mmCIF file of C-alpha atoms in Angstrom:
data_model
loop_
_atom_site.group_PDB
_atom_site.id
_atom_site.type_symbol
_atom_site.label_atom_id
_atom_site.label_comp_id
_atom_site.label_asym_id
_atom_site.label_seq_id
_atom_site.Cartn_x
_atom_site.Cartn_y
_atom_site.Cartn_z
ATOM 1 C CA MET A 254 62.582 -25.103 20.022
ATOM 2 C CA TYR A 255 64.325 -22.341 17.938
ATOM 3 C CA GLU A 256 64.662 -18.825 19.369
ATOM 4 C CA PHE A 257 61.992 -16.342 19.035
ATOM 5 C CA SER A 258 60.997 -12.816 20.282
ATOM 6 C CA TYR A 259 58.116 -12.743 22.805
ATOM 7 C CA HIS A 260 55.379 -10.134 23.007
ATOM 8 C CA LYS A 261 52.484 -9.777 25.239
ATOM 9 C CA SER A 262 49.767 -7.230 24.860
ATOM 10 C CA ALA A 263 46.974 -6.249 27.114
ATOM 11 C CA SER A 264 44.809 -5.291 24.125
ATOM 12 C CA VAL A 265 43.586 -6.683 20.746
ATOM 13 C CA ASP A 266 44.963 -3.551 18.974
ATOM 14 C CA GLY A 267 48.420 -3.953 20.709
ATOM 15 C CA ALA A 268 48.586 -7.688 19.660
ATOM 16 C CA VAL A 269 47.818 -6.889 16.026
ATOM 17 C CA GLU A 270 50.352 -4.071 15.906
ATOM 18 C CA ALA A 271 52.984 -6.447 17.262
ATOM 19 C CA MET A 272 51.929 -8.958 14.610
ATOM 20 C CA ASN A 273 52.229 -6.447 11.865
ATOM 21 C CA LYS A 274 55.801 -5.451 12.977
ATOM 22 C CA ALA A 275 56.869 -9.047 13.173
ATOM 23 C CA GLU A 276 58.810 -10.693 10.380
ATOM 24 C CA ASP A 277 57.241 -14.063 10.736
ATOM 25 C CA GLY A 278 54.899 -13.813 13.746
ATOM 26 C CA LYS A 279 52.348 -16.025 15.305
ATOM 27 C CA PHE A 280 49.643 -15.392 17.834
ATOM 28 C CA VAL A 281 49.642 -17.892 20.729
ATOM 29 C CA ALA A 282 46.551 -18.597 22.771
ATOM 30 C CA GLY A 283 46.865 -21.428 25.206
ATOM 31 C CA GLY A 284 49.848 -22.801 23.393
ATOM 32 C CA GLN A 285 48.801 -26.440 23.809
ATOM 33 C CA THR A 286 49.358 -27.198 20.105
ATOM 34 C CA MET A 287 51.720 -24.288 19.300
ATOM 35 C CA LEU A 288 54.395 -25.218 21.858
ATOM 36 C CA PRO A 289 54.645 -28.868 21.052
ATOM 37 C CA THR A 290 54.750 -28.002 17.319
ATOM 38 C CA MET A 291 57.636 -25.504 17.929
ATOM 39 C CA LYS A 292 59.446 -28.121 20.146
ATOM 40 C CA HIS A 293 59.259 -30.554 17.166
ATOM 41 C CA ARG A 294 60.659 -27.639 15.061
ATOM 42 C CA LEU A 295 57.590 -27.978 12.768
ATOM 43 C CA ALA A 296 57.035 -24.268 13.338
ATOM 44 C CA ALA A 297 59.760 -21.683 13.990
ATOM 45 C CA PRO A 298 58.067 -18.213 14.157
ATOM 46 C CA SER A 299 60.201 -15.189 14.454
ATOM 47 C CA ASP A 300 57.931 -13.718 17.048
ATOM 48 C CA ILE A 301 55.314 -15.081 19.440
ATOM 49 C CA ILE A 302 52.496 -12.732 20.427
ATOM 50 C CA ASP A 303 50.935 -14.149 23.526
ATOM 51 C CA LEU A 304 47.165 -13.334 23.861
ATOM 52 C CA GLY A 305 47.101 -14.512 27.414
ATOM 53 C CA GLY A 306 46.946 -10.883 28.840
ATOM 54 C CA ILE A 307 43.874 -9.641 26.952
ATOM 55 C CA ALA A 308 41.035 -9.724 29.432
ATOM 56 C CA GLU A 309 38.347 -8.823 26.972
ATOM 57 C CA LEU A 310 38.895 -12.066 25.146
ATOM 58 C CA VAL A 311 37.863 -14.083 28.134
ATOM 59 C CA GLY A 312 34.203 -14.933 29.208
ATOM 60 C CA ILE A 313 30.947 -16.541 28.335
ATOM 61 C CA THR A 314 27.908 -14.288 27.741
ATOM 62 C CA VAL A 315 24.298 -15.249 26.854
ATOM 63 C CA GLU A 316 22.915 -12.990 24.153
ATOM 64 C CA GLY A 317 19.211 -13.821 23.519
ATOM 65 C CA ASP A 318 19.201 -17.293 21.895
ATOM 66 C CA SER A 319 22.938 -17.409 21.345
ATOM 67 C CA ILE A 320 25.970 -17.970 23.687
ATOM 68 C CA ASN A 321 29.010 -15.985 22.935
ATOM 69 C CA ILE A 322 32.420 -17.425 24.015
ATOM 70 C CA GLY A 323 35.530 -15.257 24.080
ATOM 71 C CA ALA A 324 38.352 -16.551 22.104
ATOM 72 C CA MET A 325 40.617 -17.094 25.024
ATOM 73 C CA THR A 326 38.026 -18.978 27.176
ATOM 74 C CA THR A 327 39.618 -22.199 28.092
ATOM 75 C CA HIS A 328 38.057 -25.570 27.538
ATOM 76 C CA ALA A 329 37.815 -26.193 31.236
ATOM 77 C CA ALA A 330 35.759 -22.852 31.596
ATOM 78 C CA VAL A 331 33.339 -23.801 28.668
ATOM 79 C CA ALA A 332 32.936 -27.260 30.129
ATOM 80 C CA ALA A 333 32.076 -25.986 33.713
ATOM 81 C CA SER A 334 29.870 -22.987 32.504
ATOM 82 C CA GLY A 335 26.308 -23.331 33.929
ATOM 83 C CA ASP A 336 25.021 -21.115 30.810
ATOM 84 C CA VAL A 337 26.764 -23.477 28.317
ATOM 85 C CA GLN A 338 25.424 -26.588 30.074
ATOM 86 C CA THR A 339 21.904 -25.176 30.168
ATOM 87 C CA MET A 340 21.721 -23.858 26.599
ATOM 88 C CA ILE A 341 24.000 -26.173 24.650
ATOM 89 C CA PRO A 342 24.894 -29.172 26.871
ATOM 90 C CA MET A 343 26.544 -30.768 23.836
ATOM 91 C CA LEU A 344 29.081 -28.011 23.793
ATOM 92 C CA ALA A 345 29.966 -28.300 27.422
ATOM 93 C CA LYS A 346 30.416 -32.001 26.997
ATOM 94 C CA LEU A 347 32.567 -31.609 23.991
ATOM 95 C CA ALA A 348 34.828 -29.179 25.673
ATOM 96 C CA GLY A 349 35.110 -31.350 28.723
ATOM 97 C CA ASN A 350 36.401 -34.230 26.497
ATOM 98 C CA ILE A 351 39.288 -32.412 24.828
ATOM 99 C CA GLY A 352 42.766 -33.616 25.767
ATOM 100 C CA ASP A 353 43.040 -33.998 29.528
ATOM 101 C CA PRO A 354 42.338 -31.820 32.578
ATOM 102 C CA ALA A 355 45.708 -29.915 32.443
ATOM 103 C CA VAL A 356 45.380 -29.296 28.568
ATOM 104 C CA ARG A 357 41.787 -28.180 29.057
ATOM 105 C CA ASN A 358 43.066 -25.592 31.827
ATOM 106 C CA ARG A 359 45.302 -23.870 29.167
ATOM 107 C CA GLY A 360 43.824 -24.700 25.762
ATOM 108 C CA THR A 361 41.251 -22.215 24.288
ATOM 109 C CA ILE A 362 38.339 -22.294 21.850
ATOM 110 C CA GLY A 363 39.941 -19.543 19.819
ATOM 111 C CA GLY A 364 43.266 -21.332 19.529
ATOM 112 C CA SER A 365 41.510 -24.676 18.621
ATOM 113 C CA ILE A 366 39.497 -23.180 15.620
ATOM 114 C CA ALA A 367 42.287 -20.910 14.418
ATOM 115 C CA ASN A 368 44.605 -23.976 14.254
ATOM 116 C CA ASN A 369 41.899 -26.044 12.454
ATOM 117 C CA ASP A 370 43.465 -29.420 13.268
ATOM 118 C CA PRO A 371 41.771 -32.004 11.074
ATOM 119 C CA ALA A 372 41.078 -34.033 14.297
ATOM 120 C CA ALA A 373 40.026 -31.242 16.583
ATOM 121 C CA ASP A 374 36.581 -31.293 18.280
ATOM 122 C CA TYR A 375 35.582 -27.533 18.225
ATOM 123 C CA PRO A 376 35.483 -27.163 14.544
ATOM 124 C CA ALA A 377 32.677 -29.906 14.261
ATOM 125 C CA ALA A 378 30.556 -27.844 16.774
ATOM 126 C CA VAL A 379 31.102 -24.562 14.937
ATOM 127 C CA LEU A 380 30.035 -26.049 11.660
ATOM 128 C CA ALA A 381 27.147 -28.108 12.944
ATOM 129 C CA LEU A 382 25.657 -25.442 15.035
ATOM 130 C CA GLY A 383 26.301 -22.683 12.355
ATOM 131 C CA ALA A 384 28.251 -20.567 14.632
ATOM 132 C CA THR A 385 29.664 -17.233 13.765
ATOM 133 C CA VAL A 386 33.350 -16.476 14.319
ATOM 134 C CA LYS A 387 33.867 -12.940 15.261
ATOM 135 C CA THR A 388 37.320 -11.345 14.695
ATOM 136 C CA ASN A 389 38.900 -7.925 15.168
ATOM 137 C CA LYS A 390 37.849 -7.213 11.478
ATOM 138 C CA ARG A 391 34.579 -9.031 10.726
ATOM 139 C CA GLU A 392 32.193 -11.680 11.360
ATOM 140 C CA ILE A 393 32.658 -15.052 9.588
ATOM 141 C CA ALA A 394 30.006 -17.676 9.048
ATOM 142 C CA GLY A 395 31.097 -21.168 10.293
ATOM 143 C CA ASP A 396 30.331 -22.594 6.896
ATOM 144 C CA ASP A 397 33.075 -20.129 5.426
ATOM 145 C CA PHE A 398 35.630 -20.321 8.133
ATOM 146 C CA PHE A 399 37.464 -23.786 7.796
ATOM 147 C CA THR A 400 39.105 -23.684 4.347
ATOM 148 C CA GLY A 401 41.521 -26.581 4.419
ATOM 149 C CA MET A 402 43.935 -28.678 6.445
ATOM 150 C CA PHE A 403 45.161 -26.247 9.132
ATOM 151 C CA GLU A 404 43.842 -23.509 6.930
ATOM 152 C CA THR A 405 41.101 -20.986 7.861
ATOM 153 C CA ALA A 406 39.690 -17.763 6.312
ATOM 154 C CA LEU A 407 41.728 -15.771 8.844
ATOM 155 C CA ALA A 408 44.194 -13.237 7.473
ATOM 156 C CA ASP A 409 47.655 -13.149 8.958
ATOM 157 C CA ASP A 410 46.863 -10.121 11.220
ATOM 158 C CA GLU A 411 43.297 -11.130 11.891
ATOM 159 C CA LEU A 412 42.423 -12.227 15.441
ATOM 160 C CA ILE A 413 39.360 -14.225 16.643
ATOM 161 C CA THR A 414 37.760 -12.319 19.442
ATOM 162 C CA SER A 415 34.810 -14.662 20.168
ATOM 163 C CA VAL A 416 32.592 -17.398 18.730
ATOM 164 C CA SER A 417 28.824 -17.139 18.820
ATOM 165 C CA PHE A 418 26.806 -20.259 19.006
ATOM 166 C CA PRO A 419 23.007 -20.241 18.272
ATOM 167 C CA LYS A 420 21.048 -22.508 20.599
ATOM 168 C CA PRO A 421 20.027 -25.592 18.656
ATOM 169 C CA THR A 422 16.735 -27.392 19.087
ATOM 170 C CA ALA A 423 18.840 -30.584 19.889
ATOM 171 C CA ALA A 424 22.465 -31.450 19.285
ATOM 172 C CA ALA A 425 24.883 -34.222 20.065
ATOM 173 C CA TYR A 426 28.575 -34.832 19.364
ATOM 174 C CA MET A 427 29.870 -38.427 19.127
ATOM 175 C CA LYS A 428 33.698 -38.954 19.091
ATOM 176 C CA PHE A 429 35.643 -42.222 18.376
ATOM 177 C CA GLU A 430 38.627 -41.008 20.165
ATOM 178 C CA ASN A 431 42.487 -41.832 19.955
ATOM 179 C CA PRO A 432 42.812 -43.281 23.555
ATOM 180 C CA ALA A 433 46.145 -41.627 23.919
ATOM 181 C CA SER A 434 45.602 -38.206 22.698
ATOM 182 C CA ARG A 435 41.713 -37.856 22.795
ATOM 183 C CA TYR A 436 41.775 -36.386 19.413
ATOM 184 C CA ALA A 437 38.938 -37.588 17.178
ATOM 185 C CA ILE A 438 39.798 -40.433 14.866
ATOM 186 C CA VAL A 439 36.192 -39.569 13.721
ATOM 187 C CA GLY A 440 33.811 -37.278 15.460
ATOM 188 C CA VAL A 441 30.408 -36.313 14.296
ATOM 189 C CA CYS A 442 28.156 -33.489 15.580
ATOM 190 C CA VAL A 443 24.531 -33.593 14.547
ATOM 191 C CA ALA A 444 22.365 -30.548 15.286
ATOM 192 C CA LYS A 445 18.695 -29.622 14.633
ATOM 193 C CA THR A 446 18.821 -25.862 14.019
ATOM 194 C CA ASP A 447 16.663 -23.089 12.553
ATOM 195 C CA ASP A 448 18.639 -23.843 9.418
ATOM 196 C CA GLY A 449 17.566 -27.422 9.274
ATOM 197 C CA ILE A 450 19.500 -30.608 10.334
ATOM 198 C CA ARG A 451 23.294 -30.022 10.127
ATOM 199 C CA VAL A 452 25.886 -32.698 10.328
ATOM 200 C CA ALA A 453 29.487 -31.898 10.741
ATOM 201 C CA VAL A 454 32.301 -34.541 10.446
ATOM 202 C CA THR A 455 35.844 -34.050 11.887
ATOM 203 C CA GLY A 456 38.884 -36.392 12.046
ATOM 204 C CA ALA A 457 37.744 -38.299 9.000
ATOM 205 C CA THR A 458 39.076 -36.020 6.145
ATOM 206 C CA PRO A 459 41.795 -33.313 5.900
ATOM 207 C CA CYS A 460 39.367 -30.583 7.022
ATOM 208 C CA VAL A 461 36.132 -30.577 9.010
ATOM 209 C CA HIS A 462 33.083 -30.798 6.557
ATOM 210 C CA ARG A 463 29.289 -31.051 6.316
ATOM 211 C CA GLY A 464 28.039 -34.514 5.692
ATOM 212 C CA LYS A 465 25.387 -33.319 3.108
ATOM 213 C CA GLN A 466 24.261 -36.654 2.135
ATOM 214 C CA LEU A 467 23.650 -37.622 5.675
ATOM 215 C CA GLU A 468 21.890 -34.392 6.183
ATOM 216 C CA GLU A 469 19.539 -35.073 3.236
ATOM 217 C CA ALA A 470 18.909 -38.653 4.571
ATOM 218 C CA LEU A 471 18.055 -37.282 8.026
ATOM 219 C CA LYS A 472 15.781 -34.534 6.602
ATOM 220 C CA GLY A 473 13.526 -37.322 5.385
ATOM 221 C CA GLU A 474 13.482 -39.154 8.581
ATOM 222 C CA PHE A 475 15.439 -38.150 11.694
ATOM 223 C CA SER A 476 16.479 -41.606 12.789
ATOM 224 C CA SER A 477 19.698 -43.594 12.969
ATOM 225 C CA ALA A 478 17.978 -46.102 10.500
ATOM 226 C CA ALA A 479 17.997 -43.322 7.920
ATOM 227 C CA CYS A 480 21.658 -43.257 7.831
ATOM 228 C CA VAL A 481 22.161 -46.849 6.978
ATOM 229 C CA GLY A 482 21.776 -46.563 3.101
ATOM 230 C CA VAL A 483 24.011 -43.288 2.829
ATOM 231 C CA ASP A 484 27.119 -43.839 0.858
ATOM 232 C CA VAL A 485 30.272 -42.381 2.597
ATOM 233 C CA PRO A 486 33.106 -42.405 -0.001
ATOM 234 C CA GLU A 487 36.327 -43.879 1.234
ATOM 235 C CA ASP A 488 38.626 -42.063 -1.226
ATOM 236 C CA GLN A 489 38.213 -38.744 0.699
ATOM 237 C CA MET A 490 39.182 -40.311 4.123
ATOM 238 C CA ASN A 491 42.310 -39.993 6.051
ATOM 239 C CA ALA A 492 44.382 -43.120 6.576
ATOM 240 C CA ASP A 493 47.032 -43.532 9.116
ATOM 241 C CA ILE A 494 48.332 -45.931 11.756
ATOM 242 C CA HIS A 495 45.243 -45.355 13.872
ATOM 243 C CA ALA A 496 42.510 -46.180 11.306
ATOM 244 C CA SER A 497 42.289 -46.921 7.570
ATOM 245 C CA ALA A 498 40.180 -45.041 5.093
ATOM 246 C CA GLU A 499 37.766 -47.821 4.988
ATOM 247 C CA TYR A 500 37.385 -47.939 8.783
ATOM 248 C CA ARG A 501 37.082 -44.112 9.047
ATOM 249 C CA ALA A 502 34.221 -44.174 6.468
ATOM 250 C CA HIS A 503 32.455 -46.835 8.477
ATOM 251 C CA LEU A 504 32.994 -44.788 11.612
ATOM 252 C CA VAL A 505 31.436 -41.727 10.131
ATOM 253 C CA LYS A 506 28.144 -43.545 9.789
ATOM 254 C CA VAL A 507 28.432 -45.147 13.227
ATOM 255 C CA MET A 508 29.167 -41.956 14.991
ATOM 256 C CA THR A 509 26.340 -40.212 13.125
ATOM 257 C CA LYS A 510 23.821 -42.956 14.141
ATOM 258 C CA ARG A 511 24.927 -42.600 17.733
ATOM 259 C CA ALA A 512 24.654 -38.738 17.557
ATOM 260 C CA VAL A 513 21.186 -38.911 16.080
ATOM 261 C CA ASP A 514 20.168 -41.354 18.778
ATOM 262 C CA ALA A 515 21.473 -39.009 21.429
ATOM 263 C CA CYS A 516 19.557 -36.080 19.893
ATOM 264 C CA THR A 517 16.158 -37.638 20.135
ATOM 265 C CA MET B 156 66.530 -11.469 27.878
ATOM 266 C CA PRO B 157 63.049 -11.010 29.339
ATOM 267 C CA ALA B 158 62.814 -10.765 33.201
ATOM 268 C CA VAL B 159 60.186 -12.879 34.923
ATOM 269 C CA ALA B 160 58.851 -12.565 38.330
ATOM 270 C CA MET B 161 56.372 -14.966 39.971
ATOM 271 C CA ASN B 162 55.449 -16.583 43.386
ATOM 272 C CA VAL B 163 56.613 -20.144 43.641
ATOM 273 C CA ASN B 164 55.379 -21.993 46.605
ATOM 274 C CA GLY B 165 54.851 -18.791 48.648
ATOM 275 C CA ASN B 166 58.183 -17.309 47.692
ATOM 276 C CA ALA B 167 58.682 -14.347 45.419
ATOM 277 C CA VAL B 168 61.178 -15.283 42.609
ATOM 278 C CA SER B 169 62.636 -13.602 39.704
ATOM 279 C CA GLY B 170 65.091 -14.235 37.005
ATOM 280 C CA GLU B 171 66.061 -13.591 33.353
ATOM 281 C CA VAL B 172 65.076 -16.206 30.883
ATOM 282 C CA GLU B 173 65.093 -16.780 27.211
ATOM 283 C CA PRO B 174 61.534 -16.457 25.611
ATOM 284 C CA ARG B 175 61.771 -20.200 24.771
ATOM 285 C CA THR B 176 62.573 -21.299 28.213
ATOM 286 C CA LEU B 177 59.834 -23.615 29.457
ATOM 287 C CA LEU B 178 58.236 -23.133 32.737
ATOM 288 C CA VAL B 179 59.527 -26.621 33.806
ATOM 289 C CA GLN B 180 63.157 -25.561 32.865
ATOM 290 C CA PHE B 181 62.812 -22.470 34.930
ATOM 291 C CA LEU B 182 61.538 -24.449 37.938
ATOM 292 C CA ARG B 183 64.060 -27.240 37.653
ATOM 293 C CA GLU B 184 67.182 -25.467 36.279
ATOM 294 C CA SER B 185 66.915 -21.899 37.658
ATOM 295 C CA LEU B 186 65.208 -22.528 40.869
ATOM 296 C CA ARG B 187 66.613 -26.099 41.400
ATOM 297 C CA LEU B 188 63.069 -27.451 42.160
ATOM 298 C CA THR B 189 63.699 -30.724 40.683
ATOM 299 C CA GLY B 190 60.658 -32.457 42.106
ATOM 300 C CA THR B 191 58.730 -31.531 38.886
ATOM 301 C CA HIS B 192 59.699 -33.984 36.407
ATOM 302 C CA VAL B 193 60.046 -34.030 32.658
ATOM 303 C CA GLY B 194 58.817 -37.439 31.218
ATOM 304 C CA CYS B 195 57.672 -37.212 27.626
ATOM 305 C CA ASP B 196 58.128 -33.553 27.007
ATOM 306 C CA THR B 197 55.213 -33.716 24.605
ATOM 307 C CA SER B 198 52.234 -32.861 26.824
ATOM 308 C CA GLN B 199 51.233 -36.497 27.215
ATOM 309 C CA CYS B 200 52.574 -37.974 30.433
ATOM 310 C CA GLY B 201 51.885 -35.441 33.126
ATOM 311 C CA ALA B 202 54.979 -35.872 35.171
ATOM 312 C CA CYS B 203 55.468 -32.046 34.914
ATOM 313 C CA VAL B 204 52.060 -30.984 36.277
ATOM 314 C CA VAL B 205 52.125 -28.007 38.534
ATOM 315 C CA HIS B 206 49.554 -25.525 39.633
ATOM 316 C CA VAL B 207 49.455 -21.988 38.122
ATOM 317 C CA ASN B 208 47.004 -19.750 39.866
ATOM 318 C CA GLY B 209 45.454 -22.751 41.432
ATOM 319 C CA LYS B 210 44.924 -24.715 38.186
ATOM 320 C CA SER B 211 46.785 -27.873 36.973
ATOM 321 C CA VAL B 212 48.989 -27.212 33.951
ATOM 322 C CA LYS B 213 51.694 -29.119 32.034
ATOM 323 C CA SER B 214 54.695 -27.000 32.747
ATOM 324 C CA CYS B 215 56.505 -28.537 29.751
ATOM 325 C CA THR B 216 53.806 -26.943 27.470
ATOM 326 C CA MET B 217 53.889 -23.393 28.985
ATOM 327 C CA LEU B 218 56.685 -20.768 28.660
ATOM 328 C CA ALA B 219 58.119 -19.372 31.784
ATOM 329 C CA VAL B 220 57.360 -15.953 30.460
ATOM 330 C CA MET B 221 53.840 -16.977 30.250
ATOM 331 C CA ALA B 222 53.689 -17.413 34.087
ATOM 332 C CA ASP B 223 55.093 -14.038 34.787
ATOM 333 C CA GLY B 224 53.102 -12.648 37.725
ATOM 334 C CA CYS B 225 51.460 -15.922 38.579
ATOM 335 C CA ASP B 226 51.297 -17.978 41.577
ATOM 336 C CA VAL B 227 52.918 -21.444 41.024
ATOM 337 C CA THR B 228 52.749 -24.408 43.254
ATOM 338 C CA THR B 229 55.076 -27.405 42.826
ATOM 339 C CA ILE B 230 55.280 -30.752 44.600
ATOM 340 C CA GLU B 231 57.793 -28.964 46.966
ATOM 341 C CA GLY B 232 55.160 -26.629 48.186
ATOM 342 C CA LEU B 233 52.841 -29.181 49.685
ATOM 343 C CA ALA B 234 54.498 -30.300 52.946
ATOM 344 C CA THR B 235 54.035 -28.215 55.899
ATOM 345 C CA ASP B 236 56.603 -28.239 58.723
ATOM 346 C CA GLY B 237 58.171 -31.414 57.671
ATOM 347 C CA SER B 238 54.840 -33.306 57.421
ATOM 348 C CA MET B 239 53.689 -34.592 54.190
ATOM 349 C CA HIS B 240 50.467 -33.212 52.640
ATOM 350 C CA PRO B 241 47.540 -35.683 53.300
ATOM 351 C CA MET B 242 47.549 -36.659 49.485
ATOM 352 C CA GLN B 243 51.378 -37.388 49.623
ATOM 353 C CA GLN B 244 50.722 -39.501 52.742
ATOM 354 C CA ALA B 245 47.866 -41.296 51.058
ATOM 355 C CA PHE B 246 50.192 -42.221 48.136
ATOM 356 C CA MET B 247 52.809 -43.549 50.713
ATOM 357 C CA ASP B 248 50.085 -45.533 52.704
ATOM 358 C CA ASN B 249 48.436 -47.112 49.666
ATOM 359 C CA HIS B 250 51.630 -47.993 47.826
ATOM 360 C CA GLY B 251 50.561 -45.591 45.048
ATOM 361 C CA LEU B 252 53.991 -45.509 43.457
ATOM 362 C CA GLN B 253 56.896 -47.727 42.630
ATOM 363 C CA CYS B 254 59.562 -45.989 40.693
ATOM 364 C CA GLY B 255 58.111 -42.661 41.720
ATOM 365 C CA PHE B 256 58.793 -40.771 38.569
ATOM 366 C CA CYS B 257 55.190 -39.860 37.705
ATOM 367 C CA THR B 258 54.264 -39.333 41.461
ATOM 368 C CA PRO B 259 54.888 -35.552 41.647
ATOM 369 C CA GLY B 260 52.534 -35.015 38.558
ATOM 370 C CA MET B 261 50.115 -37.603 39.934
ATOM 371 C CA VAL B 262 49.832 -35.775 43.318
ATOM 372 C CA MET B 263 49.517 -32.350 41.762
ATOM 373 C CA THR B 264 46.732 -33.670 39.430
ATOM 374 C CA ALA B 265 45.018 -35.520 42.366
ATOM 375 C CA LEU B 266 44.784 -32.100 44.161
ATOM 376 C CA ASP B 267 43.229 -30.448 41.107
ATOM 377 C CA ILE B 268 40.872 -33.323 41.096
ATOM 378 C CA VAL B 269 39.762 -32.618 44.687
ATOM 379 C CA ASN B 270 39.498 -28.898 44.037
ATOM 380 C CA ARG B 271 36.892 -29.547 41.414
ATOM 381 C CA ASN B 272 35.152 -32.569 42.450
ATOM 382 C CA GLY B 273 35.240 -32.565 46.260
ATOM 383 C CA ASN B 274 36.368 -35.099 48.853
ATOM 384 C CA ASP B 275 34.136 -38.097 48.146
ATOM 385 C CA LEU B 276 35.511 -39.399 44.773
ATOM 386 C CA ASN B 277 34.394 -42.530 42.877
ATOM 387 C CA GLU B 278 36.667 -44.653 41.123
ATOM 388 C CA ALA B 279 35.374 -43.812 37.560
ATOM 389 C CA THR B 280 35.930 -40.044 38.206
ATOM 390 C CA VAL B 281 39.409 -40.581 39.369
ATOM 391 C CA ARG B 282 40.234 -42.678 36.423
ATOM 392 C CA LYS B 283 38.716 -40.376 34.000
ATOM 393 C CA GLU B 284 40.438 -37.338 35.635
ATOM 394 C CA LEU B 285 43.805 -39.103 35.585
ATOM 395 C CA GLU B 286 43.735 -39.451 31.714
ATOM 396 C CA GLY B 287 46.698 -36.939 31.342
ATOM 397 C CA ASN B 288 49.018 -38.809 33.758
ATOM 398 C CA ILE B 289 50.920 -41.904 32.751
ATOM 399 C CA CYS B 290 52.474 -44.237 35.030
ATOM 400 C CA ARG B 291 54.488 -47.222 33.762
ATOM 401 C CA CYS B 292 54.759 -49.269 36.865
ATOM 402 C CA THR B 293 51.662 -49.499 38.907
ATOM 403 C CA GLY B 294 48.846 -50.289 36.497
ATOM 404 C CA TYR B 295 47.059 -47.364 38.272
ATOM 405 C CA HIS B 296 45.283 -49.487 40.716
ATOM 406 C CA ASN B 297 46.881 -48.157 43.849
ATOM 407 C CA ILE B 298 47.098 -44.669 42.513
ATOM 408 C CA VAL B 299 43.365 -44.537 42.101
ATOM 409 C CA LYS B 300 43.111 -45.859 45.805
ATOM 410 C CA SER B 301 45.547 -43.275 46.819
ATOM 411 C CA VAL B 302 43.703 -40.345 45.359
ATOM 412 C CA LYS B 303 40.435 -41.431 46.753
ATOM 413 C CA ALA B 304 42.020 -41.908 50.307
ATOM 414 C CA GLY B 305 43.953 -38.576 49.941
ATOM 415 C CA ALA B 306 40.717 -36.752 48.927
ATOM 416 C CA LYS B 307 38.950 -38.170 51.915
ATOM 417 C CA ALA B 308 41.654 -37.296 54.305
ATOM 418 C CA MET B 309 41.792 -33.786 53.071
ATOM 419 C CA GLY B 310 38.202 -33.294 54.061
ATOM 420 C CA GLU B 311 38.764 -34.607 57.660
#
C-alpha cells in the first residue's frame, strides 16, 4: 500500500471539508473493498477520510412505510435488525449473505453502493425496491444512482448519509454466488412495489440494471413460467474465469425464476 | 506519524504508526503479539481474525489508526492463569488443527459464533459461519466438532 494522509472526522461537514482540502482524497467506510484495492495498488489516494467516527451515519429507523438505513450501518447490523427482518426480510437476508461474518462486521451499506461493484448485492436491492439514496447534498432515486462500472451519480465531495427503502408487497433476492468470495456471479432481485414489478440484475453485466423485459413478462403473469420465453442477450454479459457470457445469460433467467417463486 | 492508543487484551497500549499500518502489523510487529497470523493478506482466509469492540474483524483489512480507542482481543488474550480458554481446549481435545496456522483465527471466529448464536450450535450453522476462515489441512471436520464442543463447554 502506498503512503497516504489519514483524517477522521466526527461530522459529515468535517469529512467533506477534509475531502475538499485533499489533493486526491477518498472517503473510506468499512474499508473491506477499499483497503484490499489499495494493497493491490489499484488505488493510491493521497488522503483517506475515515467516516468511522460519524455517529449520525449509523442506525436503522422506521419512517412510515419505509426503512431508513444510515450509510455507516454494517451488513451485520442490517442482517440482525428486527425492523428490517419484519418489514423487508429480503434485505436482511441479502445483508447476511455478503462476504463472511468478519467482513459483515466492518462492511457498510453506504460503502457498498458508493463503490458500485458490478457483482455487489446491495445495488440490486436499491434498484429493485426503488430506494432513495440520501446524500449531504440531495436525494437521488435508485434508478438514477448507478451510472456505470464502479461509477455512481455521486460528486467527489458528496457523501451518502442514508438509504431509504420503501416496503415492498413482496420481494426476493436470489444469488448464484462465487463460493470463494460470495460475490454474485449473477444475482436477481424481484420486487412487487407500488411502482409495479421491478427486477434488478447484478453480477451479469458491468453495472447493475433493471431487467425490463423480464418485468414486462412478469406484469402479464407473475409466475416463473412467464420468464421462460424472455430473451436475455448474451452480448451484454460479463465473461470471466467464473462464468461465460452464455452461462451468465442463462443464470439471469434461472435466478429470476427462483426469486419469483420465492415471492409468491 | 499518527499516535494510536487502544486496549489490547486488557492492557492499555499506545504507539506511533504510519497511517498505512494495518492492525495486524501493529499487533504483530509493534506489540509482538504474533499469535495473530497473516495468511492470504487479501481478506479471504481469516487467519488474522481478532475482536474489535467485541466483534470479529479481519485485522489485515483494518488500519491500526481505525482501531484507535478500541478494545482489541487477540488469541493471546483468551487463556486465564495459564489455563486455556474452553474453546482452545476443545480444539486440542477434538484434534481441530494439524499445522495450526489457521487456528488463532478459527478460535476467534468460533467465539464470535458463540456470542451471536449461543452455546447449542448445529453443524450447518458452524459450517456457514466459518465461511471466512480457510484451513488447508483438516478438511474442517474436526474444526466443526471443536467449535460445537467449545461452545457447549463455554455454557457449562
